[in-house]
Amino acid sequence: MQMRLNILFLFFIFFGVTACNNIVSKEERMAHLRSSENDIYIGIVDTIPNATQFVNGVKLAIDELNTSGGIMGKQIIPLIYYDYNNKKSALKIASKLSNNPDVIAVIGHFDPEYAISASILYKEAGIVFISTGTDLLRYGGDYIFNNYMHDMDYVDKITDFIKEENFSQIAILNDRHERNKILAENFYGQAVEKKINITFHKSFSPNEKNFRDLLSGLKLEKFDIIFLVCRDLAASLLINQMREMDIRVPIIGTYEIDTQHFWSQTGKNAEGMIIPTNFYAKNPRKLTQDFVKSFSVAFGVDPDEISARGYDFIRLLKDIMYQKNSYLPLILDTGIRFMGSWDGVLSRYQLTRKGQISPSELFYKKYDNGKFIYLKQKAKKKEDTFELVEEITLRLAVNDNIATMDPGFAHDTTSIEVCKQLFLNLTQYNDKNCEPEPDFALSWKANEDQNAFRYHLRKDVYWTNGEPVTAHDIVWAIQRNLRSKPDVPDIRHLFILKNARAIHNGEIKDLNKLGITVIDDYTLDFQLEYPAAYFPAFTGLPVYSPLPSKAIQKWGKEWTRPKNIQTNGPYRLVFYETDASAILRKNPTYFNASRVSIEEIRYNIIPNNINVLYLYKSNQLDIVGGPFSTIPLNYIQTVKKEPETRFNYKKGSYLSTLAFAFNIQQSPVDNILLRKAIASVIDRHFITRFIAFGYQIAEKSFTPEILMSEKIDSAAHFHPIHAQKMMTEAGYFNGHTCPEIIIETGTTVMHQKIVKAVSLLLKKHLNISTKIIDPMHSKTSSSHLRIQKYDASYPDADSFLYDSYILSRHYTHFNSDQISTLHENAIKEKSRTLRNILYEKIDNILIQKECILIPIYYDTAHYLVQSRVKGWNHMPFGGQLINSWQLEEE
Amino acid sequence: MKKKIIISTLFICISIALIWILYYSLWTGKKNIYIAVACSFSGKYKNYGSEVLKGVQLYVDQVNATGGIKGSAIKLLIFDDKGTVQGAVKVAKSIVRNKQIRLVLGHYFSSCSLKAAPVYEKNMMPSINYSATYDDLAKNNDWLFRIIPPNSYQSEFLTAFAKTTFNVKKACIIYDNDAYGSSLLKSFIEKAKELCIDIPLRISIDSENSVIDQHAKEIVQKINNTKEIDIIFLATHADISANLIVQLRKNKCNQIIIGADAMASSLFIDSLAAYQKKYAFSDIYTNGIYSVSWFHHNMSGKAYVDFAQTYKDKYHLKPSLISTTAYDAAHVAISALQSIDMDRSSRTVRKKIKQSLEQYYDQRHCIKGLTGNIYFDTFGDMKKSMIVMQLRKRGYIPEFTQYVSVSYEDIAENIIQKGIDESIIASDDEFFVKTNIAFIRLANVHFNQINFTTKTFHARFDIIFSVKGPFYPNNIHFINAKFPVVLEKPNKIIQHMDNSQTFIFTVDGIFTHDYCSKKYPFDTQTLSIALIDKHRSIDKIWFSAVNQIPVSFQLDTDKWSPLYSNSYIENKEMITDYGQIDIFSQYHADFVMKTKLTSKIILLFLPLCLFVLLVYIGYFIPVTRMNISIMVNVLLLIINTYFHAYFDNALPYINFSEYLYLFMYWCIGFTICFQAFLLTFHLKQLTRTVAVIRIIGIILYPIMITCTVFISYYLVSHI
């Protein structure tokens, strides 16, 4: 009956309207548009100017369309009208637009009632009409499109949400407006189906002002959320009265409530209110983010839902127009109906042949402390494409391809870095003092002699295929690394294990003789060749990491391909292309996955560091610098000065020192006084101020400070007067009698400059003549002084100091029993602090007492880190702890 | 009835006009922009406040006079912190409460700033400091900007200077126990260690609680007991420094004494004179006393000369260092304000101001202030080359050797060699290259043959260069010389005790000038002499104008009388012989003269006055005799034309005197027409109308003349 009446009413309107309006019929319109040279028009009908951002959204899309060349050489011109919630003026506008033969589409008429009336006119005039009323399609027909999520879809999603949020008892309140009644009923049906308990269901008149009776009834019931379906006016009255009566449960509303009027009238009482919406401004999709950005740039305000909707309408039309290469309404109509689905800024749209254009995603915004927060935003992330979503992706730069993702072979900093994200090591290093900390190993203990270690492993570590990671995986990995051909680069770090070297050389065939014993799946013993208190620092190296034996046996060398790789670290590899990028995503099976905040890491492979800097400045990279993409030295000064970078400049220390070494076999530097005199005139401040900008001066020790527990002071200070005295004591008065000093220069330009400066300083302060020669690699070098960079191969003073002493011995010819004794004591010393004191003594002998080495500076890493990256830290030994960082929304 | 209508229409019209004016002035009028000045305006240190305010007010007035910031006037709000810490906190709190205030200039003392700055930072209020030198003031505060270098920087600069210039090996430091002294001590020790200067003696003074006079003997004793001390560094406040210096010198401690900005202040100079009197010590105590400052008027440019002139006109005083720096602070603040959009919420505006200030970050992105280029480092501090000054009897003069800031690119080529030779020093990522100062003074200045048609003049003067180190007179190029003037043989060379030399040359040549006679004969003209060393940029020679006493000059002409002179230095970017862009130092001496009241000028105005009178008499002549008056007026018109042609100075544009002739044409023309009308009406026998018009004419004419005189006066004084 109702339907018949409606149809009758519509016919009445139709005749009324057509009788007094002379509209351009669809045939005339088609004929006109085909031949006309005019620009084309799109009608925009909003309610009240500036009440929403709708018009701006439409304008933005039209501007973008026009600047990209329009359609078929024509520009699109929006005709903007406001109906001021007045039916008469809405119809007037509709007839005006229908009368204009250049109009191809109309968007708007937000009141469903007027929309229906207007739709009849547009249909007759052959104009594509897109509006929001649900009832719009009830009478069907060409040219008419409805743009709202279908009611069933809508309530389905809301009930799902309520269930997920663990609300079990619901009260439904709705007004008796036709549409709302149906919506509430649908909701009821869905809820019952999903076994949600409805404890209260009441309706009220749309014009009701006093809800106290209703609410007192409600108050007697038990419920934990209210589903409220009514207009904004009633909603604000109802909620205010509800809060007055101290009903404080959360309320979930519908989009009808989400108006400026409602929020301003309800104010603080709206606290906790949840509104389902189609638009989530922080939706991590490129389309959405681009829209939000360009909208705020264009209009200086954030877009709202209706603006995004308006923007999408035009973009949809534009896509169809480009696809069909036509702007005729008839073609647009069929185009939209047969499109199926389409990506807009709201979300993906489902398009039906009946004329439904409905966004597929629903978000829930909660009014919390005076602002909206979005619930469940992260669950919506799409996994199937590699579209860059800035908000959740850490964008890094590396200069080189990732040489390997096999931890056994990782040797360069980039490989170590990527492996660290993919695989757990037995131990990992503290970023402050490089001390080993638990990673896969939970704890470890050494025997009295410090030559055997027991490691207890984590039981909650799994490979990405779900299999557990056990002690056997470590044994398998170490055995493979030992026998691997070609050799793994860090093989020497395995030789500390008993019989490892012999097994590697093939002298022992029986693998069981290797110094590792599996006690149980999660306990492991290591036997060492000699005491080494620093062994836990060794096990932080990737060469000790567990490997997925099955995957490696199955795929061979191909096992590190994204599709084959099995990992166990905080991230997993999803994409890698040489010379392009590697994409890592959060590993859900990682034992501490809930604490990993950054969803995705993207290593962009960019060889040119100038480009890297440029990309950083244009905010396309989050972190540059360090060992991964070195900031060019001559740019460091600028970077530290320019306002756009200077606040993001960070630095850290590598475990590396540049130093001069004396060849004490050569006269006259066999004389310790002369060596000290030379060391005292090498002005480190001068070198760091004039040549090596930004490096940390090695003022106090040879060993980088980070490896030392105490602040020691063993280096000779710049003091030319003392130097001259010492030289005189050494028997060389005023340098005249001193033979020429030969200095081997370095391979890099900076080292060459430093050598030049040293030569000039010797001349100036001691009047010693020097000769600079090219670096010689032969063991019998005739030079007196050589510049060299000393690196640690694992982060411990032992590696740095003792290795440097041993490795440079062929040049320095310096042998010290004292150092050997100190070292023997050190490797047996359990306490790191006491051990470091012994190493400090070695440092002191090398630098001060015997003056074999003259440290110049510690190698320094320079970084630029965008301010949104929180918790950033520099790892001196590569392998950043990205799993503990966060990206902050700005 | 008709009358009533006319009156009411008039009334309505006037009301509408008034409402319209009110509407525009009230509703569409721009809001004022408020800047807070926080300083000590009362109590012991009220002088500081008034000095600061003078400088700031002067800049603000200048900006407001030219239309303010996009039409909005700038208003200063004065906050008195009384020079106390409690006062500063109280003031800071009331400043941040006022939402209209955009930024703060202040506070004067480091102690006050230290306490107030966190309040500003917490409330996101940008502040610009112009006097507090405490080191870490700006370091931990993103919202504080300081336009003068901090203590550590000053002391580092001074130490490096002492080392490279005097080859200091052993130093003694006398420091105050407070924040100022200890921060200087810290940076001095650090830099001394780096430069290998031993500090065998460190003497601390508790200035708050002890009497220095008693300590002085002890200090002298200690210094005399320590061997080979080359230099004494005074990290003490102005008054104590002056006292110590007099006592040290009196007791024959003749080491070089250096001190930071406290010793550069005028308070120090005054105290020194007072202590000298007190201890009846009249010896030459001033030799070998050095200090640093971020500004010296001998090295300043034209902008400072203009500023000093305006300052003098307004306050009848010479500007002090602090008012000059405060003027710069206002300049920086207003420049930042000018570059942003003010129609936002106060938080957004303040944030924008901060961002805008951060955009001044190097020599190329800076504000050209009176004290040099102003820009900020990461911490919001200003670090630039300081001027080392030596104490002389009348005050400080720049030292012969200075270090100027250079960019790394300019020196990259042989930086190592130069660094080792100590001709470049580095401090905090900045490089400074050693340069020589050449002091210039003109004397016995004579001008004649001032020709306004060819825009030239003839000048004869002595030019005196005082230099230490190499000097190439051949390089000196007079920028505005019509024909090249070459300095060949000096008249005299004087060799001084300190190895400096004085060269005196006599210059005789034709120079060009920019003549503008729009205001003739009430104009002032400037004759200037400008010179440059065309082969040596500022890192080799830097001019200093000796302008303690203005140069007097003579004009061999009866048309002009000398008014005043000033000299200043400008730094100009120019292309060198090698095609690079470099900065060159230019010396300018401006001589301002005024037109004398000569017979010719009397001749110019006398007839005009007579004409005015004669024409006016014409208004009183009866209408029946009007024809005679018309004939007289026509005659006057002809005479006026004659005089106009006679005095015509053949300049391409109309000058002030010419406007008077044109006006006279108009007056006479008007009168003739007026009389012709009267005559016509008279002939038509409209007696009443004739009488009314005559009275109107008699009233109107003198009003017209008076207005013209006033307008002319305004034009002469303002164009």
Coordinates of N, CA and C in Angstrom, one line a residue, chain A residues 300 634 637-638 640-644 646-648 683-686 688-691 693-694 697 699-700 713 717-722 724 752-754 756-762 764-765, chain B residues 142 145 156 169 190-191 193-196 198 354 357-362 376-380 408-409 411-422 424-431:
Chain A
G300 N 43.8 24.0 3.6 CA 44.3 24.3 5.0 C 43.5 23.6 6.1
N634 N 82.2 16.2 2.6 CA 82.1 17.6 2.4 C 80.7 18.2 2.6
Q637 N 79.4 19.4 7.0 CA 79.3 20.8 7.5 C 78.0 21.4 7.2
T638 N 77.5 21.2 5.9 CA 76.3 21.8 5.5 C 75.1 21.2 6.2
K640 N 75.1 19.9 9.0 CA 75.0 20.3 10.4 C 74.5 21.8 10.5
K641 N 74.5 22.5 9.4 CA 74.1 23.9 9.5 C 72.7 24.1 9.0
E642 N 72.3 23.5 7.9 CA 71.0 23.8 7.3 C 69.8 23.5 8.2
P643 N 68.9 24.4 8.3 CA 67.8 24.2 9.2 C 67.0 22.9 9.0
E644 N 66.9 22.5 7.7 CA 66.0 21.3 7.4 C 66.7 20.0 7.9
R646 N 69.7 20.1 10.3 CA 70.6 20.1 11.4 C 69.9 19.6 12.7
F647 N 68.6 19.6 12.8 CA 68.0 19.1 14.1 C 67.9 17.5 14.0
N648 N 68.2 17.0 12.9 CA 68.1 15.5 12.8 C 69.4 14.9 12.7
D683 N 99.4 17.2 16.4 CA 98.3 18.0 17.0 C 97.0 17.4 16.5
R684 N 96.4 16.6 17.4 CA 95.1 15.9 17.0 C 94.0 16.9 16.8
H685 N 94.0 17.9 17.6 CA 92.9 18.9 17.5 C 93.0 19.6 16.1
F686 N 94.3 19.9 15.7 CA 94.4 20.5 14.4 C 93.9 19.6 13.3
T688 N 91.6 17.2 13.5 CA 90.2 17.0 13.4 C 89.5 18.4 13.1
R689 N 90.1 19.5 13.4 CA 89.5 20.7 13.0 C 89.7 21.1 11.6
F690 N 90.9 20.8 11.0 CA 91.2 21.2 9.7 C 91.0 20.2 8.6
I691 N 91.1 18.9 9.0 CA 91.1 17.9 7.9 C 89.9 16.9 8.1
F693 N 86.9 16.6 9.6 CA 85.8 17.3 10.3 C 84.9 16.2 10.9
G694 N 84.4 16.5 12.0 CA 83.3 15.6 12.5 C 83.8 14.3 13.1
I697 N 87.9 13.0 18.3 CA 89.4 13.0 18.5 C 89.8 11.9 19.5
E699 N 91.7 11.4 22.0 CA 92.6 12.2 22.9 C 93.2 11.4 24.0
K700 N 92.4 10.4 24.4 CA 92.8 9.7 25.7 C 93.4 8.3 25.5
D713 N 93.3 7.8 30.5 CA 94.0 8.9 29.8 C 95.5 8.4 29.6
H717 N 99.9 14.2 25.0 CA 99.2 15.4 24.5 C 100.1 16.3 23.7
F718 N 99.5 17.1 22.9 CA 100.2 18.0 22.1 C 101.0 19.0 23.0
H719 N 102.3 18.9 22.9 CA 103.1 19.8 23.7 C 104.5 20.0 23.1
P720 N 104.6 20.9 22.2 CA 105.8 21.0 21.4 C 107.0 21.3 22.3
I721 N 106.8 22.0 23.4 CA 108.0 22.4 24.3 C 108.6 21.1 24.9
H722 N 107.6 20.3 25.4 CA 108.1 19.0 26.0 C 108.8 18.2 24.9
Q724 N 110.4 19.2 22.2 CA 111.7 19.6 21.9 C 112.7 19.2 23.0
Q752 N 96.0 10.7 3.3 CA 97.1 11.4 2.7 C 97.2 12.8 3.2
K753 N 96.1 13.5 3.4 CA 96.1 14.8 3.9 C 96.7 14.8 5.4
I754 N 96.3 13.9 6.1 CA 96.7 13.8 7.5 C 98.2 13.6 7.5
K756 N 100.3 14.5 5.3 CA 100.9 15.8 4.9 C 101.0 16.7 6.1
A757 N 99.9 16.8 6.9 CA 99.8 17.7 8.0 C 100.9 17.3 9.1
V758 N 101.0 15.9 9.3 CA 102.0 15.5 10.3 C 103.4 15.8 9.8
S759 N 103.6 15.7 8.6 CA 105.0 16.0 8.0 C 105.3 17.5 8.3
L760 N 104.3 18.4 8.1 CA 104.4 19.8 8.3 C 104.6 20.1 9.8
L761 N 103.8 19.4 10.6 CA 104.0 19.6 12.1 C 105.3 19.2 12.6
L762 N 105.9 18.1 12.0 CA 107.2 17.7 12.5 C 108.3 18.7 12.1
K764 N 107.6 21.9 11.6 CA 107.4 23.2 12.3 C 107.9 23.1 13.8
H765 N 107.6 22.1 14.5 CA 107.9 22.1 15.9 C 109.2 21.4 16.2
Chain B
D142 N 65.2 25.3 22.8 CA 64.9 25.5 21.4 C 64.3 26.8 21.1
F145 N 67.0 32.4 21.1 CA 67.9 32.8 20.1 C 68.8 34.0 20.7
E156 N 87.4 31.4 23.6 CA 88.2 30.6 22.7 C 88.8 31.4 21.6
K169 N 102.9 31.2 25.8 CA 103.3 29.9 26.3 C 102.7 29.6 27.7
E190 N 90.2 24.7 28.4 CA 90.1 23.7 27.3 C 90.9 24.2 26.0
K191 N 90.7 25.4 25.7 CA 91.3 25.9 24.5 C 92.8 26.0 24.7
K193 N 94.6 24.1 26.6 CA 95.2 22.8 26.5 C 95.4 22.4 25.0
E194 N 94.4 22.7 24.2 CA 94.5 22.4 22.8 C 95.6 23.1 22.1
L195 N 95.8 24.4 22.5 CA 96.8 25.2 21.9 C 98.2 25.1 22.6
C196 N 98.2 24.2 23.6 CA 99.5 24.0 24.3 C 99.9 25.3 25.0
D198 N 100.4 26.6 28.8 CA 100.3 26.1 30.2 C 99.7 27.2 31.1
K354 N 59.6 31.0 15.4 CA 60.7 30.2 15.7 C 61.3 29.6 14.4
L357 N 63.1 32.2 12.4 CA 64.4 32.5 13.0 C 65.4 31.4 12.6
E358 N 64.9 30.2 12.6 CA 65.9 29.1 12.2 C 66.3 29.2 10.8
Q359 N 65.6 29.9 10.0 CA 66.0 30.1 8.6 C 67.2 31.0 8.4
Y360 N 67.6 31.6 9.4 CA 68.9 32.4 9.3 C 70.0 31.5 9.9
Y361 N 70.7 30.9 9.0 CA 71.7 29.9 9.5 C 73.1 30.0 9.0
D362 N 73.4 30.9 8.0 CA 74.8 31.1 7.7 C 75.0 32.4 7.0
F376 N 72.0 32.0 13.2 CA 72.1 31.2 14.4 C 72.6 29.8 14.1
D377 N 73.3 29.2 15.0 CA 73.7 27.8 14.9 C 72.6 26.9 15.4
T378 N 72.9 25.6 15.5 CA 71.8 24.6 15.9 C 71.2 25.0 17.2
F379 N 72.0 25.5 18.1 CA 71.5 25.8 19.5 C 70.8 27.2 19.5
G380 N 70.8 27.9 18.4 CA 70.2 29.3 18.5 C 71.3 30.3 18.9
Y408 N 84.6 27.4 4.2 CA 85.6 26.3 4.0 C 86.0 26.3 2.5
E409 N 85.1 26.5 1.6 CA 85.3 26.4 0.2 C 86.4 27.4 -0.2
I411 N 89.0 28.4 1.4 CA 90.3 28.2 1.9 C 90.7 26.7 1.8
A412 N 89.8 25.9 1.2 CA 90.0 24.5 1.2 C 91.4 24.1 0.5
E413 N 91.8 24.9 -0.4 CA 92.9 24.5 -1.2 C 94.2 24.3 -0.4
N414 N 94.6 25.3 0.3 CA 95.8 25.0 1.1 C 95.6 25.3 2.6
I415 N 94.5 24.7 3.1 CA 94.1 24.8 4.5 C 95.1 24.2 5.4
I416 N 95.8 23.2 5.0 CA 96.7 22.5 5.9 C 97.9 23.4 6.2
Q417 N 98.5 23.9 5.1 CA 99.6 24.8 5.2 C 99.3 26.0 6.1
K418 N 98.2 26.6 5.7 CA 97.8 27.9 6.4 C 97.4 27.6 7.8
G419 N 96.8 26.5 8.1 CA 96.5 26.1 9.5 C 97.8 26.0 10.3
I420 N 98.7 25.3 9.7 CA 100.0 25.1 10.5 C 100.7 26.5 10.6
D421 N 100.6 27.3 9.7 CA 101.2 28.7 9.8 C 100.4 29.6 10.7
E422 N 99.3 29.1 11.2 CA 98.4 29.8 12.1 C 97.8 31.0 11.4
I424 N 95.2 30.6 9.7 CA 93.8 30.3 9.8 C 93.6 29.7 11.2
I425 N 92.6 30.1 11.8 CA 92.3 29.4 13.1 C 90.9 28.8 12.9
A426 N 90.6 27.8 13.7 CA 89.3 27.2 13.6 C 88.7 27.2 15.0
S427 N 87.4 27.4 15.0 CA 86.7 27.4 16.3 C 85.3 26.9 16.0
D428 N 84.9 25.8 16.6 CA 83.5 25.4 16.5 C 83.0 25.3 15.1
D429 N 83.8 24.5 14.3 CA 83.4 24.3 12.9 C 83.5 25.5 12.0
E430 N 84.0 26.6 12.5 CA 84.1 27.9 11.7 C 85.6 28.1 11.5
F431 N 85.9 28.7 10.3 CA 87.3 29.0 10.1 C 87.4 30.5 10.0

